[in-house]
Amino acid sequence: MIKFFKSLYFTQRVFVALFTIAVIFLFSYWFEFLYTVAWLFVVLLFIFVLLDMVTLFKNTGLTASRILPEKFSNSDENPVRVEIRNKYNFQIQCEVIDELPVQFQKRDFLKIFNISSKGKHTFEYLVRPVHRGEYIFGKLNLYATTKLRLAKKRQVFDEDQMVKVYPSFIQMKKLDFLAIDNKISQPGLKKIRRIGHTMEFEQIKEYVTGDDVRTINWKATAKQGNLMVNQFQDQKAQPVYSVIDTGRVMKMPFNGLSLLDYSINSALAFSNVALKKKDKVGFLSFSNELEYLLGASSKFTQLNRILETLYNVKTGFRDPDYSLLYARVKKHINQRSLLMLYTNFEHPSGLKRQLPYLIALARKHVLVVIFFENTEVQKLIETNADSVASGAHQTIAEQFSHDKIKMAKELQRNGIQTVLTKPEELSINTINKYLEIKARGIL
């Protein structure tokens, strides 16, 4: 009985009818014949509501399921599918209220549609998570009404479904196709002109149109009687590490995502590209202590290991310890490697404190420091100053922007590769930098 009352709801029509009857009873004080009319309406309303309730509750009614993917991709639109089947012998109107995870802060989910007799209805909606972790969906609430629209029957399905949000594997797959296929034609992507060779000889082959004439092998040409060229390939199995600063500077948010999440998404996409290039990839995260260190490997399972490691990385409230980073890299990474360091510097003084350690790392490894433009500052610079105060704000913003460029040049002057990028363009620019280093044979 308790279950019955929990699943029974009345529509707005019932309350409007009750209000109307109450008004008729009120006017019956002056017009006595209305008293009988009011009671007649009460009886009719009771009969129709009872009939509607019996019709709705005499059998199972609806069945439904919420179909979730195995995992969500952070910062991307992820589909959630709902399938509903009508077991009534008549058409019903169905209201769906899905209780989304608390992380989305959305409490107005409502879908209303009609389902024919013994029919099926399927719909899909998209959710965009901006934090990694476990997301728990609450109850999938269905409310069925007949054509009378007096009573509602509530049914609940798929309560407490959990799905994990991982770093953006959707972005990883997209950039994998664009970069590896060398068909880089999307906005923000650029082709890298090959300056030289890595000098890893592969074979001698016959010249075809488009081959570099500088690689013609004249001895082989004289023997064969046809133009022959030396063919080179990129050096493979080179160690490449994604190094992520998880200190407080990486908590800064842009478009719902923190700089750490942008870095994690980029590290996953970049690692996938490096594996496709047959390099060995690894991962390291640090703040005031060394958190995760995953040795470089070119095994097929390495990407899954990196994905699981990135899933658990969190930011802290401490400043990063670059002396610790230098000591651990020196101890654990003995072979010359490419270090893609994701961090952020907002002021030259911050860079000045860490520069000796960065220079020391760059002496033994190829170090790429990746830090971020402040897009909010750029927006302020581009607005029209309409007062002295706003003009002063723009001047300060321009100084901040100039400091970023100055820091990038300071790093380059000390022989450190640099990527200064907008957060949303991080993955593209990081992969481009990696392809450039491979093309130039710097590593």
GROMACS .gro file of N, CA, C and O in nm, residues 78-128:
model
  204
   78ASN      N    1   2.931   1.377  -2.412
   78ASN     CA    2   2.915   1.232  -2.404
   78ASN      C    3   2.767   1.195  -2.411
   78ASN      O    4   2.685   1.257  -2.343
   79PRO      N    5   2.731   1.095  -2.491
   79PRO     CA    6   2.590   1.061  -2.507
   79PRO      C    7   2.538   0.970  -2.396
   79PRO      O    8   2.608   0.881  -2.348
   80VAL      N    9   2.413   0.994  -2.356
   80VAL     CA   10   2.341   0.907  -2.264
   80VAL      C   11   2.209   0.871  -2.332
   80VAL      O   12   2.134   0.961  -2.374
   81ARG      N   13   2.182   0.742  -2.345
   81ARG     CA   14   2.062   0.698  -2.418
   81ARG      C   15   1.961   0.638  -2.321
   81ARG      O   16   1.996   0.566  -2.227
   82VAL      N   17   1.834   0.670  -2.344
   82VAL     CA   18   1.724   0.619  -2.261
   82VAL      C   19   1.625   0.547  -2.352
   82VAL      O   20   1.579   0.605  -2.451
   83GLU      N   21   1.593   0.423  -2.317
   83GLU     CA   22   1.496   0.344  -2.394
   83GLU      C   23   1.375   0.316  -2.306
   83GLU      O   24   1.388   0.268  -2.193
   84ILE      N   25   1.254   0.344  -2.359
   84ILE     CA   26   1.130   0.326  -2.284
   84ILE      C   27   1.033   0.242  -2.368
   84ILE      O   28   1.017   0.268  -2.488
   85ARG      N   29   0.970   0.146  -2.304
   85ARG     CA   30   0.873   0.061  -2.373
   85ARG      C   31   0.737   0.071  -2.303
   85ARG      O   32   0.729   0.060  -2.181
   86ASN      N   33   0.632   0.092  -2.381
   86ASN     CA   34   0.495   0.104  -2.331
   86ASN      C   35   0.425  -0.032  -2.338
   86ASN      O   36   0.406  -0.087  -2.446
   87LYS      N   37   0.386  -0.085  -2.222
   87LYS     CA   38   0.317  -0.214  -2.219
   87LYS      C   39   0.165  -0.200  -2.207
   87LYS      O   40   0.094  -0.301  -2.197
   88TYR      N   41   0.118  -0.075  -2.206
   88TYR     CA   42  -0.027  -0.052  -2.204
   88TYR      C   43  -0.088  -0.083  -2.341
   88TYR      O   44  -0.018  -0.079  -2.444
   89ASN      N   45  -0.217  -0.105  -2.341
   89ASN     CA   46  -0.290  -0.128  -2.467
   89ASN      C   47  -0.343   0.002  -2.526
   89ASN      O   48  -0.430   0.000  -2.613
   90PHE      N   49  -0.294   0.113  -2.478
   90PHE     CA   50  -0.340   0.243  -2.526
   90PHE      C   51  -0.222   0.341  -2.522
   90PHE      O   52  -0.120   0.316  -2.457
   91GLN      N   53  -0.240   0.451  -2.591
   91GLN     CA   54  -0.134   0.554  -2.594
   91GLN      C   55  -0.127   0.625  -2.460
   91GLN      O   56  -0.230   0.655  -2.399
   92ILE      N   57  -0.007   0.652  -2.416
   92ILE     CA   58   0.012   0.727  -2.291
   92ILE      C   59   0.105   0.845  -2.315
   92ILE      O   60   0.182   0.847  -2.412
   93GLN      N   61   0.094   0.942  -2.226
   93GLN     CA   62   0.191   1.053  -2.224
   93GLN      C   63   0.292   1.023  -2.115
   93GLN      O   64   0.254   0.988  -2.003
   94CYS      N   65   0.418   1.036  -2.150
   94CYS     CA   66   0.525   1.002  -2.055
   94CYS      C   67   0.611   1.125  -2.025
   94CYS      O   68   0.653   1.196  -2.115
   95GLU      N   69   0.635   1.148  -1.897
   95GLU     CA   70   0.728   1.251  -1.852
   95GLU      C   71   0.850   1.182  -1.793
   95GLU      O   72   0.837   1.092  -1.710
   96VAL      N   73   0.969   1.223  -1.837
   96VAL     CA   74   1.093   1.163  -1.788
   96VAL      C   75   1.174   1.268  -1.713
   96VAL      O   76   1.202   1.377  -1.766
   97ILE      N   77   1.209   1.237  -1.590
   97ILE     CA   78   1.297   1.322  -1.510
   97ILE      C   79   1.416   1.236  -1.469
   97ILE      O   80   1.402   1.141  -1.392
   98ASP      N   81   1.532   1.267  -1.524
   98ASP     CA   82   1.654   1.193  -1.493
   98ASP      C   83   1.735   1.271  -1.390
   98ASP      O   84   1.760   1.391  -1.407
   99GLU      N   85   1.775   1.204  -1.286
   99GLU     CA   86   1.854   1.268  -1.180
   99GLU      C   87   2.002   1.259  -1.218
   99GLU      O   88   2.068   1.157  -1.198
  100LEU      N   89   2.055   1.369  -1.273
  100LEU     CA   90   2.194   1.372  -1.318
  100LEU      C   91   2.289   1.383  -1.200
  100LEU      O   92   2.251   1.428  -1.092
  101PRO      N   93   2.415   1.342  -1.219
  101PRO     CA   94   2.513   1.351  -1.110
  101PRO      C   95   2.526   1.494  -1.057
  101PRO      O   96   2.508   1.592  -1.132
  102VAL      N   97   2.561   1.506  -0.931
  102VAL     CA   98   2.568   1.637  -0.867
  102VAL      C   99   2.671   1.727  -0.933
  102VAL      O  100   2.661   1.850  -0.926
  103GLN      N  101   2.772   1.668  -0.996
  103GLN     CA  102   2.877   1.749  -1.059
  103GLN      C  103   2.823   1.839  -1.169
  103GLN      O  104   2.880   1.944  -1.197
  104PHE      N  105   2.712   1.800  -1.232
  104PHE     CA  106   2.656   1.881  -1.341
  104PHE      C  107   2.571   1.997  -1.289
  104PHE      O  108   2.542   2.091  -1.364
  105GLN      N  109   2.526   1.988  -1.163
  105GLN     CA  110   2.443   2.095  -1.104
  105GLN      C  111   2.325   2.130  -1.194
  105GLN      O  112   2.296   2.247  -1.219
  106LYS      N  113   2.256   2.028  -1.242
  106LYS     CA  114   2.141   2.048  -1.330
  106LYS      C  115   2.020   1.981  -1.267
  106LYS      O  116   2.020   1.859  -1.247
  107ARG      N  117   1.918   2.059  -1.236
  107ARG     CA  118   1.800   2.007  -1.167
  107ARG      C  119   1.671   2.033  -1.245
  107ARG      O  120   1.563   2.029  -1.188
  108ASP      N  121   1.683   2.061  -1.374
  108ASP     CA  122   1.563   2.092  -1.453
  108ASP      C  123   1.547   1.997  -1.572
  108ASP      O  124   1.488   2.033  -1.673
  109PHE      N  125   1.599   1.876  -1.558
  109PHE     CA  126   1.588   1.780  -1.669
  109PHE      C  127   1.443   1.733  -1.680
  109PHE      O  128   1.385   1.681  -1.585
  110LEU      N  129   1.383   1.749  -1.798
  110LEU     CA  130   1.245   1.705  -1.822
  110LEU      C  131   1.224   1.679  -1.969
  110LEU      O  132   1.254   1.763  -2.053
  111LYS      N  133   1.173   1.560  -2.001
  111LYS     CA  134   1.135   1.524  -2.137
  111LYS      C  135   0.990   1.476  -2.134
  111LYS      O  136   0.953   1.394  -2.049
  112ILE      N  137   0.909   1.528  -2.227
  112ILE     CA  138   0.767   1.489  -2.235
  112ILE      C  139   0.736   1.445  -2.377
  112ILE      O  140   0.769   1.517  -2.473
  113PHE      N  141   0.672   1.329  -2.392
  113PHE     CA  142   0.639   1.279  -2.525
  113PHE      C  143   0.529   1.174  -2.511
  113PHE      O  144   0.500   1.124  -2.400
  114ASN      N  145   0.468   1.140  -2.623
  114ASN     CA  146   0.365   1.036  -2.628
  114ASN      C  147   0.424   0.907  -2.680
  114ASN      O  148   0.510   0.908  -2.769
  115ILE      N  149   0.376   0.794  -2.626
  115ILE     CA  150   0.419   0.662  -2.673
  115ILE      C  151   0.295   0.584  -2.712
  115ILE      O  152   0.200   0.571  -2.632
  116SER      N  153   0.292   0.531  -2.831
  116SER     CA  154   0.176   0.457  -2.880
  116SER      C  155   0.160   0.324  -2.807
  116SER      O  156   0.251   0.278  -2.737
  117SER      N  157   0.044   0.261  -2.824
  117SER     CA  158   0.015   0.133  -2.761
  117SER      C  159   0.121   0.029  -2.797
  117SER      O  160   0.154   0.010  -2.914
  118LYS      N  161   0.175  -0.036  -2.694
  118LYS     CA  162   0.279  -0.138  -2.710
  118LYS      C  163   0.402  -0.085  -2.785
  118LYS      O  164   0.477  -0.162  -2.843
  119GLY      N  165   0.419   0.047  -2.784
  119GLY     CA  166   0.527   0.109  -2.861
  119GLY      C  167   0.653   0.128  -2.779
  119GLY      O  168   0.660   0.098  -2.659
  120LYS      N  169   0.755   0.179  -2.847
  120LYS     CA  170   0.886   0.201  -2.786
  120LYS      C  171   0.936   0.340  -2.824
  120LYS      O  172   0.916   0.384  -2.938
  121HIS      N  173   0.998   0.406  -2.730
  121HIS     CA  174   1.054   0.540  -2.757
  121HIS      C  175   1.197   0.545  -2.703
  121HIS      O  176   1.224   0.504  -2.590
  122THR      N  177   1.287   0.596  -2.786
  122THR     CA  178   1.427   0.610  -2.748
  122THR      C  179   1.471   0.753  -2.772
  122THR      O  180   1.441   0.811  -2.876
  123PHE      N  181   1.541   0.810  -2.676
  123PHE     CA  182   1.598   0.944  -2.696
  123PHE      C  183   1.738   0.948  -2.635
  123PHE      O  184   1.776   0.863  -2.555
  124GLU      N  185   1.813   1.046  -2.676
  124GLU     CA  186   1.952   1.060  -2.634
  124GLU      C  187   1.978   1.205  -2.594
  124GLU      O  188   1.928   1.297  -2.657
  125TYR      N  189   2.056   1.223  -2.490
  125TYR     CA  190   2.098   1.358  -2.453
  125TYR      C  191   2.248   1.356  -2.424
  125TYR      O  192   2.308   1.250  -2.405
  126LEU      N  193   2.308   1.475  -2.423
  126LEU     CA  194   2.453   1.487  -2.408
  126LEU      C  195   2.489   1.552  -2.276
  126LEU      O  196   2.419   1.644  -2.231
  127VAL      N  197   2.595   1.506  -2.215
  127VAL     CA  198   2.647   1.568  -2.093
  127VAL      C  199   2.795   1.597  -2.113
  127VAL      O  200   2.866   1.522  -2.180
  128ARG      N  201   2.841   1.707  -2.054
  128ARG     CA  202   2.982   1.746  -2.067
  128ARG      C  203   3.045   1.759  -1.928
  128ARG      O  204   3.030   1.860  -1.861
   0.00000   0.00000   0.00000
